[in-house]
Amino acid sequence: MTQTSAGAHGLSPAPARTAPRLPGIRVMAHPRRRDQAEALLARLHGDDRALVLDPDPEGPPGPLRTAAAAWAGPYGEARHRLVLQDDVVPAENFLDLVAEAVRSRPDDPIAFYSNWNHWNGSAVRLAALSGAGWARAIPDEYAPSLAVVLPRALAADFADHARRLLAHGTPPDDEALSAFLRERGRALFIAVPNLVEHRGGDSLVGNDVQGPRFSPCFADDAAGGHRGSSTLGALDFYPHFFKGHVYGIVPTGPGGRYTKAYWDEAVQRTGVDPVLVREAARREPTPAALLRDLAGAGLHIHHATAAWTAAVLYGITLERLPAPTDAGSRGPDPAVRARAVETIPLGGLAQVVGLPLLHRVMEPLRRLTEEGLRAGAELATATRD
């Protein structure tokens, strides 16, 4: 099957469209969350929709049992299967947007969520900041499985694959899906902005230690924003801001595999000297003043500096992207871009600082992020020249 990836380092047009059709819909849940799952299902209209409960709720924690049942047939006339977990909040006009996404990529696996401080959250954020409507998922990370649509044949294949895995244990469904797609050479594409948000609340599989797991750019947080039509393909560098520390995600050898390294090592892939990144805040008065203001407002200088560094790396990465090949590209939508800018510091610091403090200092933090994006673009331009 022909892949629809943009290839390395670029933005490409979305594939040609065919007639829209709603997929079959399954909401998967543990019986403890049945009421929540039924409320979600009630919001989703269609002829082929059902609630799928964990077939062994007393067994070891793990959603793969339920996922195997949710992805399995029968499929009726549906050409695709949409599986949602019970703890998501769909965007306004969700099913219309899903139908449009499936029409744009009828042969591709599609995800409608990403975590704001994980690898694919960085890919989604870069897509939002550059005006793309799709981000090719980084294949070495788990597949963000809170809301995914698969073509019918691929759904059936994954259901069989999941059942085989369950004979030997209960691996996480998101890791199982990621490995399944890698083994088949299939890329996962994430809709930008995301079409579901994570509800939060107690995790049944121990994910509470991850803190808030929101989207880097949820459609309803960018009200009125339009989706771009191009695709952010695979890159040679992704900024990654996680638990107050800044990293870079870079390829490791052939085969499209990636690894995480500290930012000052990883950024050298871009040709930018990490010393210049460190010095940027001291060279100009505005970021230096903002860092002092944030420290005075209660945000530790280490965390404020890390937010600045992450923003600079995003600016470097964005400046290195080629111009979109889609003639109709209008650049980033202001509302979509604004939300993506906000979640650079929010996603990277929420677990270590807490959202209440971050929301109190959001205005200077937003300005610091914008300054970092600008400084990063200037560093990338100077390196290129």
CSV table of C-alpha atoms in Angstrom, one decimal:
chain,number,residue,atom,x,y,z
A,1,MET,CA,0.0,0.0,0.0
A,2,THR,CA,1.3,3.4,-0.8
A,3,GLN,CA,2.3,5.4,2.2
A,4,THR,CA,1.0,9.0,2.6
A,5,SER,CA,4.0,10.2,4.6
A,6,ALA,CA,5.6,13.5,3.8
A,7,GLY,CA,8.9,11.8,4.0
A,8,ALA,CA,11.8,13.5,6.0
A,9,HIS,CA,11.9,17.1,7.0
A,10,GLY,CA,8.8,18.6,5.5
A,11,LEU,CA,5.3,19.6,5.0
A,12,SER,CA,3.3,17.9,2.2
A,13,PRO,CA,-0.3,18.2,1.0
A,14,ALA,CA,-2.9,16.0,2.5
A,15,PRO,CA,-4.0,13.1,0.2
A,16,ALA,CA,-6.9,13.3,-2.2
A,17,ARG,CA,-10.4,13.0,-0.8
A,18,THR,CA,-13.1,10.5,-1.3
A,19,ALA,CA,-16.8,10.4,-0.2
A,20,PRO,CA,-17.2,10.8,3.6
A,21,ARG,CA,-18.7,8.0,5.7
A,22,LEU,CA,-19.0,7.6,9.4
A,23,PRO,CA,-17.0,4.7,10.9
A,24,GLY,CA,-18.4,2.1,13.2
A,25,ILE,CA,-18.0,3.5,16.8
A,26,ARG,CA,-16.9,1.6,19.9
A,27,VAL,CA,-16.4,3.1,23.4
A,28,MET,CA,-14.2,0.9,25.5
A,29,ALA,CA,-14.4,0.9,29.3
A,30,HIS,CA,-13.9,-0.9,32.6
A,31,PRO,CA,-17.3,-1.6,34.3
A,32,ARG,CA,-16.3,0.8,37.1
A,33,ARG,CA,-16.7,3.6,34.5
A,34,ARG,CA,-19.8,2.2,32.8
A,35,ASP,CA,-21.9,5.3,33.5
A,36,GLN,CA,-19.2,7.6,32.2
A,37,ALA,CA,-18.8,5.5,29.1
A,38,GLU,CA,-22.5,5.4,28.4
A,39,ALA,CA,-22.7,9.2,28.7
A,40,LEU,CA,-20.0,9.5,26.1
A,41,LEU,CA,-21.6,7.0,23.8
A,42,ALA,CA,-24.9,8.9,24.1
A,43,ARG,CA,-23.2,11.9,22.5
A,44,LEU,CA,-22.1,10.0,19.5
A,45,HIS,CA,-24.8,9.4,16.9
A,46,GLY,CA,-24.7,6.6,14.3
A,47,ASP,CA,-26.2,3.3,13.3
A,48,ASP,CA,-23.1,1.3,14.3
A,49,ARG,CA,-22.1,2.2,17.8
A,50,ALA,CA,-21.7,0.1,21.0
A,51,LEU,CA,-20.2,0.1,24.4
A,52,VAL,CA,-17.5,-2.6,25.0
A,53,LEU,CA,-16.7,-3.5,28.6
A,54,ASP,CA,-13.6,-5.3,29.9
A,55,PRO,CA,-14.3,-9.0,29.4
A,56,ASP,CA,-12.3,-9.8,32.5
A,57,PRO,CA,-12.7,-6.9,34.9
A,58,GLU,CA,-11.2,-8.8,37.8
A,59,GLY,CA,-8.1,-9.7,35.8
A,60,PRO,CA,-4.7,-7.8,35.8
A,61,PRO,CA,-5.1,-4.1,35.0
A,62,GLY,CA,-4.7,-3.4,31.4
A,63,PRO,CA,-6.9,-2.1,28.5
A,64,LEU,CA,-5.7,-4.5,25.8
A,65,ARG,CA,-8.4,-7.1,26.6
A,66,THR,CA,-11.0,-4.5,26.0
A,67,ALA,CA,-9.2,-3.0,23.0
A,68,ALA,CA,-9.1,-6.5,21.3
A,69,ALA,CA,-12.9,-6.7,21.6
A,70,ALA,CA,-13.5,-3.2,20.6
A,71,TRP,CA,-11.4,-3.5,17.3
A,72,ALA,CA,-13.0,-6.9,16.4
A,73,GLY,CA,-15.9,-7.4,14.0
A,74,PRO,CA,-18.5,-7.6,12.9
A,75,TYR,CA,-18.1,-4.4,10.8
A,76,GLY,CA,-21.3,-4.4,8.8
A,77,GLU,CA,-21.1,-1.8,6.1
A,78,ALA,CA,-18.5,0.4,7.9
A,79,ARG,CA,-15.2,0.8,6.1
A,80,HIS,CA,-13.5,2.0,9.3
A,81,ARG,CA,-13.7,1.5,13.1
A,82,LEU,CA,-13.4,4.3,15.6
A,83,VAL,CA,-12.4,3.3,19.1
A,84,LEU,CA,-12.6,5.8,22.0
A,85,GLN,CA,-11.7,5.3,25.6
A,86,ASP,CA,-14.2,6.3,28.2
A,87,ASP,CA,-12.2,9.2,29.6
A,88,VAL,CA,-12.2,11.5,26.6
A,89,VAL,CA,-14.2,14.7,25.8
A,90,PRO,CA,-15.0,15.0,22.1
A,91,ALA,CA,-14.8,18.4,20.4
A,92,GLU,CA,-17.8,20.2,19.1
A,93,ASN,CA,-19.1,18.6,15.9
A,94,PHE,CA,-16.8,15.7,16.6
A,95,LEU,CA,-18.3,13.1,14.3
A,96,ASP,CA,-18.4,15.6,11.4
A,97,LEU,CA,-14.7,16.3,11.9
A,98,VAL,CA,-14.0,12.6,12.1
A,99,ALA,CA,-15.8,12.0,8.8
A,100,GLU,CA,-13.8,14.7,7.2
A,101,ALA,CA,-10.6,13.3,8.6
A,102,VAL,CA,-11.4,9.8,7.3
A,103,ARG,CA,-12.3,11.3,3.9
A,104,SER,CA,-8.9,13.0,3.8
A,105,ARG,CA,-7.0,9.8,4.7
A,106,PRO,CA,-9.2,6.8,3.9
A,107,ASP,CA,-6.3,4.3,4.0
A,108,ASP,CA,-4.3,5.6,7.0
A,109,PRO,CA,-4.5,5.0,10.8
A,110,ILE,CA,-5.6,8.2,12.4
A,111,ALA,CA,-5.3,9.4,16.0
A,112,PHE,CA,-7.4,12.3,17.4
A,113,TYR,CA,-5.4,12.9,20.6
A,114,SER,CA,-1.8,13.3,21.8
A,115,ASN,CA,-0.4,14.0,25.3
A,116,TRP,CA,0.9,17.5,25.7
A,117,ASN,CA,4.3,16.5,27.3
A,118,HIS,CA,5.1,13.3,25.3
A,119,TRP,CA,6.9,12.9,22.0
A,120,ASN,CA,3.9,13.0,19.8
A,121,GLY,CA,2.6,16.1,21.6
A,122,SER,CA,5.7,17.8,20.3
A,123,ALA,CA,4.9,16.7,16.8
A,124,VAL,CA,1.4,17.9,17.1
A,125,ARG,CA,2.5,21.2,18.5
A,126,LEU,CA,5.0,21.8,15.7
A,127,ALA,CA,2.2,21.0,13.2
A,128,ALA,CA,-0.1,23.5,14.9
A,129,LEU,CA,2.6,26.2,15.0
A,130,SER,CA,3.5,25.7,11.3
A,131,GLY,CA,-0.1,25.6,10.0
A,132,ALA,CA,-0.2,21.8,9.2
A,133,GLY,CA,-3.4,19.9,9.8
A,134,TRP,CA,-1.7,16.6,10.3
A,135,ALA,CA,1.4,15.3,12.2
A,136,ARG,CA,3.0,12.0,11.4
A,137,ALA,CA,3.4,10.3,14.7
A,138,ILE,CA,6.9,9.4,16.0
A,139,PRO,CA,6.9,5.6,15.6
A,140,ASP,CA,9.1,4.8,18.6
A,141,GLU,CA,6.6,6.3,21.1
A,142,TYR,CA,3.3,4.5,22.1
A,143,ALA,CA,0.4,5.2,19.8
A,144,PRO,CA,-2.0,7.7,21.5
A,145,SER,CA,-4.9,5.3,21.7
A,146,LEU,CA,-7.5,7.4,23.5
A,147,ALA,CA,-9.3,8.0,20.1
A,148,VAL,CA,-8.1,6.2,17.0
A,149,VAL,CA,-9.7,5.2,13.7
A,150,LEU,CA,-8.4,2.3,11.6
A,151,PRO,CA,-9.4,1.1,8.2
A,152,ARG,CA,-11.6,-2.0,8.5
A,153,ALA,CA,-8.9,-4.6,7.4
A,154,LEU,CA,-6.3,-3.1,9.6
A,155,ALA,CA,-8.7,-3.0,12.6
A,156,ALA,CA,-9.4,-6.7,12.1
A,157,ASP,CA,-5.7,-7.4,11.8
A,158,PHE,CA,-5.0,-5.5,15.0
A,159,ALA,CA,-7.8,-7.3,16.9
A,160,ASP,CA,-6.2,-10.7,16.0
A,161,HIS,CA,-2.8,-9.4,16.9
A,162,ALA,CA,-4.0,-8.2,20.3
A,163,ARG,CA,-5.6,-11.5,21.1
A,164,ARG,CA,-2.3,-13.3,20.3
A,165,LEU,CA,-0.5,-10.9,22.6
A,166,LEU,CA,-3.0,-11.6,25.4
A,167,ALA,CA,-2.1,-15.2,25.3
A,168,HIS,CA,1.3,-14.3,26.8
A,169,GLY,CA,0.4,-11.3,29.1
A,170,THR,CA,-1.3,-7.9,29.1
A,171,PRO,CA,0.9,-5.3,27.5
A,172,PRO,CA,-0.5,-1.8,27.3
A,173,ASP,CA,-2.8,-1.3,24.3
A,174,ASP,CA,-1.0,1.9,23.2
A,175,GLU,CA,2.4,0.2,23.1
A,176,ALA,CA,0.8,-2.9,21.3
A,177,LEU,CA,-0.7,-0.7,18.6
A,178,SER,CA,2.5,1.2,18.1
A,179,ALA,CA,4.5,-2.0,17.7
A,180,PHE,CA,1.8,-3.4,15.4
A,181,LEU,CA,2.0,-0.4,13.1
A,182,ARG,CA,5.8,-0.4,13.0
A,183,GLU,CA,5.9,-4.1,12.1
A,184,ARG,CA,3.6,-3.4,9.2
A,185,GLY,CA,5.4,-0.3,8.0
A,186,ARG,CA,2.3,1.8,8.6
A,187,ALA,CA,2.5,5.4,9.7
A,188,LEU,CA,0.0,6.8,12.2
A,189,PHE,CA,-1.2,10.4,11.5
A,190,ILE,CA,-2.6,12.7,14.2
A,191,ALA,CA,-5.2,15.2,13.5
A,192,VAL,CA,-4.3,18.8,14.3
A,193,PRO,CA,-5.8,20.3,16.3
A,194,ASN,CA,-6.7,17.3,18.3
A,195,LEU,CA,-10.4,16.3,18.3
A,196,VAL,CA,-10.6,14.9,21.8
A,197,GLU,CA,-9.4,16.0,25.2
A,198,HIS,CA,-8.4,13.8,28.1
A,199,ARG,CA,-10.9,14.1,30.9
A,200,GLY,CA,-8.5,13.4,33.7
A,201,GLY,CA,-9.5,11.7,36.9
A,202,ASP,CA,-8.2,8.5,38.5
A,203,SER,CA,-6.4,6.2,36.2
A,204,LEU,CA,-7.2,2.5,36.3
A,205,VAL,CA,-3.8,1.5,35.1
A,206,GLY,CA,-1.5,3.7,37.2
A,207,ASN,CA,-1.1,6.7,34.9
A,208,ASP,CA,-1.9,9.3,37.6
A,209,VAL,CA,1.8,9.7,38.2
A,210,GLN,CA,2.0,11.4,34.8
A,211,GLY,CA,0.0,14.4,36.1
A,212,PRO,CA,-2.4,16.3,33.8
A,213,ARG,CA,-2.5,14.6,30.4
A,214,PHE,CA,-4.1,17.2,28.3
A,215,SER,CA,-3.8,17.8,24.5
A,216,PRO,CA,-1.2,20.2,23.2
A,217,CYS,CA,-3.9,21.7,21.0
A,218,PHE,CA,-7.5,20.7,21.5
A,219,ALA,CA,-9.9,22.0,18.9
A,220,ASP,CA,-12.3,23.5,21.5
A,221,ASP,CA,-9.4,25.4,23.0
A,222,ALA,CA,-8.8,27.0,19.6
A,223,ALA,CA,-12.4,28.0,18.9
A,224,GLY,CA,-13.0,29.3,15.4
A,225,GLY,CA,-9.6,28.0,14.3
A,226,HIS,CA,-9.3,26.2,10.9
A,227,ARG,CA,-7.4,23.0,10.2
A,228,GLY,CA,-4.6,23.2,7.7
A,229,SER,CA,-4.4,20.7,4.9
A,230,SER,CA,-0.7,19.8,4.9
A,231,THR,CA,1.2,17.2,6.8
A,232,LEU,CA,4.2,17.6,9.1
A,233,GLY,CA,6.3,14.6,8.1
A,234,ALA,CA,9.2,12.9,9.9
A,235,LEU,CA,11.9,15.3,11.3
A,236,ASP,CA,15.5,15.0,12.3
A,237,PHE,CA,14.8,16.9,15.6
A,238,TYR,CA,11.8,17.4,17.9
A,239,PRO,CA,12.0,19.5,21.0
A,240,HIS,CA,10.7,17.7,24.1
A,241,PHE,CA,9.8,19.5,27.3
A,242,PHE,CA,9.0,17.0,30.1
A,243,LYS,CA,8.8,17.4,33.9
A,244,GLY,CA,10.8,20.6,33.8
A,245,HIS,CA,13.6,19.2,31.7
A,246,VAL,CA,14.4,19.9,28.1
A,247,TYR,CA,15.3,17.2,25.6
A,248,GLY,CA,15.6,16.6,21.9
A,249,ILE,CA,14.1,13.6,20.1
A,250,VAL,CA,16.4,12.5,17.2
A,251,PRO,CA,16.7,9.6,14.8
A,252,THR,CA,19.0,6.8,15.8
A,253,GLY,CA,20.3,4.8,12.8
A,254,PRO,CA,18.2,3.5,9.9
A,255,GLY,CA,14.6,2.3,10.0
A,256,GLY,CA,13.0,5.4,11.3
A,257,ARG,CA,13.7,4.8,14.9
A,258,TYR,CA,14.2,7.7,17.4
A,259,THR,CA,15.8,8.2,20.8
A,260,LYS,CA,15.7,11.0,23.5
A,261,ALA,CA,18.8,13.0,24.5
A,262,TYR,CA,19.5,16.1,26.5
A,263,TRP,CA,18.8,19.1,24.5
A,264,ASP,CA,22.3,20.5,24.4
A,265,GLU,CA,23.5,17.3,22.7
A,266,ALA,CA,20.5,16.8,20.5
A,267,VAL,CA,20.3,20.3,19.2
A,268,GLN,CA,23.6,20.0,17.5
A,269,ARG,CA,21.8,17.9,14.8
A,270,THR,CA,20.3,21.3,13.7
A,271,GLY,CA,23.7,22.9,13.4
A,272,VAL,CA,23.0,25.4,16.2
A,273,ASP,CA,25.6,25.8,18.9
A,274,PRO,CA,24.0,25.1,22.3
A,275,VAL,CA,26.2,27.8,23.8
A,276,LEU,CA,24.3,30.3,21.7
A,277,VAL,CA,21.0,29.0,23.0
A,278,ARG,CA,22.1,29.4,26.6
A,279,GLU,CA,23.4,33.0,25.9
A,280,ALA,CA,20.3,34.1,24.0
A,281,ALA,CA,18.3,35.1,27.1
A,282,ARG,CA,21.2,37.1,28.5
A,283,ARG,CA,21.9,39.0,25.3
A,284,GLU,CA,18.5,40.6,25.0
A,285,PRO,CA,16.7,42.7,27.7
A,286,THR,CA,13.1,41.4,27.2
A,287,PRO,CA,13.6,37.7,28.0
A,288,ALA,CA,16.0,38.6,30.9
A,289,ALA,CA,13.3,40.9,32.4
A,290,LEU,CA,10.6,38.3,31.9
A,291,LEU,CA,12.7,35.7,33.6
A,292,ARG,CA,13.1,38.0,36.6
A,293,ASP,CA,9.4,38.8,36.7
A,294,LEU,CA,8.5,35.1,36.6
A,295,ALA,CA,10.9,34.4,39.5
A,296,GLY,CA,9.4,37.2,41.5
A,297,ALA,CA,5.9,35.8,40.9
A,298,GLY,CA,6.9,32.4,42.3
A,299,LEU,CA,8.1,30.4,39.3
A,300,HIS,CA,11.5,29.0,40.1
A,301,ILE,CA,14.2,30.5,37.8
A,302,HIS,CA,15.2,27.0,36.8
A,303,HIS,CA,11.7,26.2,35.5
A,304,ALA,CA,11.4,29.6,33.8
A,305,THR,CA,14.7,29.1,32.1
A,306,ALA,CA,13.7,25.6,31.0
A,307,ALA,CA,10.5,27.0,29.4
A,308,TRP,CA,12.6,29.6,27.6
A,309,THR,CA,15.0,27.0,26.3
A,310,ALA,CA,12.2,24.8,25.1
A,311,ALA,CA,10.6,27.7,23.2
A,312,VAL,CA,14.0,28.5,21.6
A,313,LEU,CA,14.2,24.9,20.4
A,314,TYR,CA,10.7,25.1,18.9
A,315,GLY,CA,11.7,28.3,17.1
A,316,ILE,CA,14.8,26.6,15.7
A,317,THR,CA,12.8,23.6,14.5
A,318,LEU,CA,10.1,25.7,12.9
A,319,GLU,CA,12.5,27.9,11.1
A,320,ARG,CA,14.2,24.8,9.6
A,321,LEU,CA,11.0,23.5,8.1
A,322,PRO,CA,10.7,24.0,4.3
A,323,ALA,CA,7.8,26.1,3.0
A,324,PRO,CA,4.6,24.1,2.6
A,325,THR,CA,4.1,22.5,-0.9
A,326,ASP,CA,0.4,23.0,-0.6
A,327,ALA,CA,-0.5,26.1,-2.7
A,328,GLY,CA,-3.6,26.7,-0.5
A,329,SER,CA,-1.7,26.9,2.8
A,330,ARG,CA,-2.5,29.9,4.8
A,331,GLY,CA,0.0,29.5,7.5
A,332,PRO,CA,-0.9,28.8,11.1
A,333,ASP,CA,-4.4,29.7,12.3
A,334,PRO,CA,-4.1,32.4,15.0
A,335,ALA,CA,-6.3,30.5,17.5
A,336,VAL,CA,-4.6,27.2,16.9
A,337,ARG,CA,-1.2,28.7,17.1
A,338,ALA,CA,-2.0,30.6,20.3
A,339,ARG,CA,-3.1,27.4,22.1
A,340,ALA,CA,0.0,25.6,20.9
A,341,VAL,CA,2.2,28.4,22.2
A,342,GLU,CA,0.5,28.3,25.7
A,343,THR,CA,1.0,24.5,26.0
A,344,ILE,CA,4.8,24.6,25.5
A,345,PRO,CA,5.3,25.8,29.2
A,346,LEU,CA,2.0,24.2,30.5
A,347,GLY,CA,2.8,20.8,29.2
A,348,GLY,CA,6.5,20.9,30.3
A,349,LEU,CA,5.9,22.3,33.8
A,350,ALA,CA,2.5,21.1,35.0
A,351,GLN,CA,3.8,18.0,36.7
A,352,VAL,CA,6.5,19.8,38.7
A,353,VAL,CA,4.9,23.2,39.3
A,354,GLY,CA,1.2,22.6,39.1
A,355,LEU,CA,-1.4,24.3,36.9
A,356,PRO,CA,-2.7,26.9,39.4
A,357,LEU,CA,0.7,28.7,39.6
A,358,LEU,CA,1.2,28.4,35.8
A,359,HIS,CA,-2.2,29.9,35.1
A,360,ARG,CA,-1.4,32.8,37.5
A,361,VAL,CA,1.8,33.7,35.6
A,362,MET,CA,0.5,32.7,32.1
A,363,GLU,CA,0.7,36.2,30.6
A,364,PRO,CA,4.5,36.7,31.2
A,365,LEU,CA,5.1,33.1,30.5
A,366,ARG,CA,3.3,33.4,27.1
A,367,ARG,CA,5.4,36.5,26.3
A,368,LEU,CA,8.6,34.6,27.3
A,369,THR,CA,7.6,31.7,25.0
A,370,GLU,CA,7.0,34.1,22.1
A,371,GLU,CA,10.4,35.7,22.7
A,372,GLY,CA,12.0,32.2,22.7
A,373,LEU,CA,10.3,31.2,19.4
A,374,ARG,CA,11.6,34.4,17.8
A,375,ALA,CA,15.1,33.9,19.2
A,376,GLY,CA,15.2,30.3,18.0
A,377,ALA,CA,14.1,31.3,14.5
A,378,GLU,CA,16.9,33.9,14.4
A,379,LEU,CA,19.5,31.4,15.6
A,380,ALA,CA,18.4,28.9,12.9
A,381,THR,CA,18.5,31.6,10.2
A,382,ALA,CA,22.0,32.8,11.3
A,383,THR,CA,23.3,29.2,11.2
A,384,ARG,CA,21.8,28.6,7.8
A,385,ASP,CA,23.3,31.8,6.4
